[in-house]
Tab-separated table of C-alpha atoms in Angstrom:
chain	number	residue	atom	x	y	z
H	1	MET	CA	-81.985	46.964	-1.939
H	2	ASN	CA	-80.957	45.453	1.297
H	3	ARG	CA	-77.970	47.346	2.205
H	4	SER	CA	-78.128	50.992	2.855
H	5	PHE	CA	-76.175	53.511	0.759
H	6	GLN	CA	-73.841	54.339	3.696
H	7	GLN	CA	-72.925	50.536	4.085
H	8	ARG	CA	-72.257	50.167	0.408
H	9	ILE	CA	-70.086	53.223	0.489
H	10	LEU	CA	-68.137	52.099	3.429
H	11	GLU	CA	-67.555	48.614	1.930
H	12	ALA	CA	-66.502	49.971	-1.389
H	13	ALA	CA	-64.276	52.618	0.366
H	14	HIS	CA	-62.696	50.022	2.435
H	15	LYS	CA	-62.013	47.912	-0.701
H	16	VAL	CA	-60.711	50.815	-2.661
H	17	PHE	CA	-58.408	51.920	0.104
H	18	ILE	CA	-57.026	48.686	0.679
H	19	GLU	CA	-56.118	48.132	-2.966
H	20	ASN	CA	-54.827	51.674	-3.749
H	21	GLY	CA	-54.040	53.264	-0.259
H	22	TYR	CA	-55.405	56.588	0.941
H	23	ARG	CA	-53.468	59.004	-1.232
H	24	GLN	CA	-54.120	57.013	-4.482
H	25	SER	CA	-57.874	56.603	-3.788
H	26	ASP	CA	-60.533	58.947	-5.060
H	27	MET	CA	-64.342	59.383	-4.524
H	28	ARG	CA	-65.102	58.439	-8.303
H	29	SER	CA	-63.368	55.092	-7.695
H	30	ILE	CA	-65.286	54.583	-4.568
H	31	ALA	CA	-68.547	55.416	-6.182
H	32	ARG	CA	-67.924	53.146	-9.167
H	33	GLU	CA	-66.974	50.359	-6.752
H	34	ALA	CA	-70.205	50.899	-4.840
H	35	GLY	CA	-72.345	51.323	-8.036
H	36	ILE	CA	-73.797	54.672	-7.054
H	37	ALA	CA	-73.182	58.363	-8.270
H	38	VAL	CA	-70.473	60.311	-6.718
H	39	GLY	CA	-72.900	62.710	-5.439
H	40	THR	CA	-74.536	60.220	-3.141
H	41	ILE	CA	-71.211	59.634	-1.298
H	42	TYR	CA	-71.266	63.448	-0.571
H	43	ASN	CA	-74.429	63.137	1.026
H	44	TYR	CA	-72.879	60.986	3.807
H	45	TYR	CA	-69.266	62.193	3.622
H	46	PRO	CA	-68.009	65.548	2.792
H	47	ASN	CA	-64.618	64.316	1.655
H	48	LYS	CA	-62.425	61.417	1.218
H	49	ALA	CA	-60.638	62.205	4.366
H	50	VAL	CA	-63.759	61.915	6.590
H	51	LEU	CA	-64.578	58.730	4.909
H	52	TYR	CA	-61.147	57.221	5.291
H	53	GLN	CA	-61.069	58.292	8.988
H	54	GLU	CA	-64.306	56.284	9.627
H	55	ILE	CA	-62.988	53.193	8.089
H	56	LEU	CA	-59.529	53.605	9.568
H	57	THR	CA	-60.962	54.324	13.030
H	58	GLY	CA	-63.247	51.354	12.842
H	59	GLN	CA	-60.472	49.080	11.772
H	60	TRP	CA	-57.991	50.374	14.428
H	61	SER	CA	-60.398	50.530	17.284
H	62	GLU	CA	-60.911	46.631	17.387
H	63	LEU	CA	-57.306	46.116	17.102
H	64	GLU	CA	-56.350	48.726	19.637
H	65	GLN	CA	-58.822	47.358	22.322
H	66	ALA	CA	-57.414	43.757	21.688
H	67	ILE	CA	-53.814	45.133	22.280
H	68	PHE	CA	-54.841	47.076	25.351
H	69	ARG	CA	-56.433	43.997	26.828
H	70	MET	CA	-53.239	41.979	26.165
H	71	THR	CA	-50.955	44.690	27.479
H	72	CYS	CA	-52.909	44.701	30.863
H	73	ASP	CA	-53.081	40.921	31.146
H	74	ARG	CA	-50.755	40.636	34.289
H	75	GLU	CA	-51.166	36.775	34.511
H	76	LEU	CA	-48.656	36.692	31.714
H	77	GLU	CA	-44.938	37.588	31.475
H	78	PRO	CA	-44.299	40.785	29.594
H	79	LEU	CA	-42.531	38.907	26.774
H	80	LEU	CA	-45.363	36.440	26.303
H	81	ARG	CA	-47.750	39.354	26.309
H	82	LEU	CA	-45.791	41.098	23.493
H	83	HIS	CA	-45.721	37.814	21.619
H	84	ASN	CA	-49.433	37.628	21.659
H	85	ILE	CA	-49.646	41.363	20.427
H	86	THR	CA	-47.109	40.398	17.754
H	87	ASP	CA	-49.415	37.721	16.593
H	88	CYS	CA	-52.426	39.980	16.410
H	89	LEU	CA	-50.437	42.860	14.763
H	90	LEU	CA	-48.925	40.491	12.174
H	91	LYS	CA	-52.428	39.256	11.294
H	92	PHE	CA	-53.720	42.806	10.967
H	93	VAL	CA	-50.682	43.761	8.666
H	94	SER	CA	-51.144	40.610	6.488
H	95	GLN	CA	-55.110	41.592	6.140
H	96	HIS	CA	-54.663	45.319	5.922
H	97	SER	CA	-51.211	46.088	4.679
H	98	SER	CA	-52.213	49.301	2.877
H	99	PHE	CA	-53.798	50.601	6.048
H	100	TRP	CA	-50.960	49.577	8.360
H	101	ARG	CA	-48.141	51.091	5.822
H	102	GLU	CA	-49.997	54.450	5.902
H	103	ILE	CA	-50.371	54.352	9.782
H	104	MET	CA	-46.706	53.802	10.102
H	105	GLU	CA	-45.375	55.818	7.136
H	106	ASP	CA	-47.902	58.953	7.324
H	107	SER	CA	-47.810	59.275	11.047
H	108	LYS	CA	-44.560	61.254	10.766
H	109	ARG	CA	-45.463	63.168	7.707
H	110	GLU	CA	-45.550	66.930	8.399
H	111	ALA	CA	-45.299	68.629	4.996
H	112	GLU	CA	-49.021	69.266	4.816
H	113	LEU	CA	-51.703	70.224	7.293
H	114	PRO	CA	-53.270	66.944	8.322
H	115	ASP	CA	-56.674	66.239	7.401
H	116	GLU	CA	-59.168	63.859	9.299
H	117	GLY	CA	-57.757	60.798	7.520
H	118	HIS	CA	-54.113	61.840	8.664
H	119	ARG	CA	-55.166	62.573	12.150
H	120	ALA	CA	-56.702	59.094	12.428
H	121	GLN	CA	-53.428	57.645	11.250
H	122	ILE	CA	-51.438	59.720	13.771
H	123	GLN	CA	-53.645	58.785	16.660
H	124	ALA	CA	-53.509	55.113	15.774
H	125	PHE	CA	-49.871	55.310	15.760
H	126	GLU	CA	-49.513	57.133	19.012
H	127	GLN	CA	-51.825	54.715	20.630
H	128	LEU	CA	-49.843	51.709	19.538
H	129	LYS	CA	-46.557	53.382	20.985
H	130	LYS	CA	-48.292	54.179	24.250
H	131	HIS	CA	-49.053	50.576	24.720
H	132	LEU	CA	-45.825	49.200	23.494
H	133	ARG	CA	-43.755	51.746	25.723
H	134	ARG	CA	-45.908	50.257	28.787
H	135	LEU	CA	-44.992	46.795	27.838
H	136	PHE	CA	-41.172	47.584	27.085
H	137	SER	CA	-40.956	49.386	30.337
H	138	GLU	CA	-41.745	46.264	32.213
H	139	MET	CA	-39.101	44.284	30.149
H	140	VAL	CA	-36.199	46.844	30.336
H	141	THR	CA	-35.399	47.791	33.779
H	142	ASP	CA	-34.732	51.597	34.561
H	143	ASP	CA	-33.522	52.430	30.893
H	144	SER	CA	-36.050	54.741	29.336
H	145	ALA	CA	-33.785	56.403	27.140
H	146	TRP	CA	-33.923	53.393	24.987
H	147	ILE	CA	-37.519	52.348	25.269
H	148	GLU	CA	-38.556	54.663	22.428
H	149	ARG	CA	-35.851	53.030	20.195
H	150	HIS	CA	-37.250	49.644	21.323
H	151	VAL	CA	-40.729	50.294	20.375
H	152	LEU	CA	-39.787	51.871	17.013
H	153	THR	CA	-37.485	49.038	16.165
H	154	TYR	CA	-40.381	46.532	17.043
H	155	ILE	CA	-42.889	48.346	14.929
H	156	ALA	CA	-40.465	48.451	12.088
H	157	ALA	CA	-39.954	44.660	12.292
H	158	VAL	CA	-43.562	43.875	12.363
H	159	THR	CA	-44.173	46.420	9.546
H	160	HIS	CA	-41.566	45.092	7.132
H	161	ILE	CA	-41.687	41.496	8.048
H	162	GLY	CA	-45.527	41.393	7.894
H	163	VAL	CA	-45.601	43.233	4.549
H	164	PHE	CA	-42.798	41.258	2.866
H	165	PHE	CA	-44.007	37.707	4.041
H	166	PRO	CA	-47.575	38.045	4.749
H	167	ASP	CA	-48.328	34.218	4.406
H	168	GLN	CA	-45.601	33.208	7.055
H	169	LEU	CA	-47.225	34.301	10.176
H	170	ASP	CA	-45.625	31.758	12.517
H	171	MET	CA	-42.116	32.426	11.178
H	172	ASN	CA	-42.800	36.225	11.375
H	173	ARG	CA	-43.919	36.009	14.893
H	174	GLU	CA	-40.841	33.957	15.957
H	175	TYR	CA	-38.564	36.155	14.123
H	176	VAL	CA	-39.979	39.345	15.890
H	177	THR	CA	-40.204	37.680	19.313
H	178	GLU	CA	-36.516	36.569	19.090
H	179	LEU	CA	-35.568	40.106	17.880
H	180	VAL	CA	-37.378	41.528	21.057
H	181	GLN	CA	-35.551	39.180	23.209
H	182	HIS	CA	-32.230	40.097	21.725
H	183	ILE	CA	-32.796	43.851	22.174
H	184	VAL	CA	-33.924	43.146	25.667
H	185	GLN	CA	-30.757	41.152	26.527
H	186	LEU	CA	-28.563	43.934	24.998
H	187	THR	CA	-30.181	46.570	27.005
H	188	GLU	CA	-29.853	44.577	30.175
H	189	LYS	CA	-26.183	43.874	29.242
H	190	LYS	CA	-25.523	47.477	28.806
H	191	ASN	CA	-27.122	48.397	32.104
H	192	CYS	CA	-24.952	45.922	33.982
H	193	ASP	CA	-21.835	47.058	32.137
H	194	THR	CA	-22.524	50.564	33.355
H	195	ILE	CA	-23.081	49.862	36.925
């Protein structure tokens, strides 16, 4: 056997989580996909939440680092940086739509005590918002009251457009970019009107 049990578990869990989502997945399905006994999984991961956390953290970490680099690239105008981030996010959404939906939807769920999986989702959501706030702050002059709304509108647009039209990356990117330009223009107009 070339691959370790842990690698097989991670690959199987990734597939099951993508197909079924976090809440609908269970350790038996993961074990069946990996071709191992359920008890073997528990030798490596005490529960589904810890397993999900490891997968989500790995998937998100690569994306978050790329977003951070793009956010800090001062050689590009903020709107062009956001354009690049949008491209990166839309690709992630099209490849990992269940992970993305759960990061966005479950991050605000407070009905239950969050487990490791939910904490990983909340952390990913907050990291994304932090990067986007920084970028929108550069695009919208002196209007911090609207920045959070801009960030959440942007995230909602990327989420819904990316999920509903996963094979139309170019058109999705163009749509989201034009939406952001419109938001920025409206905010600037509002600021000029109040002066």
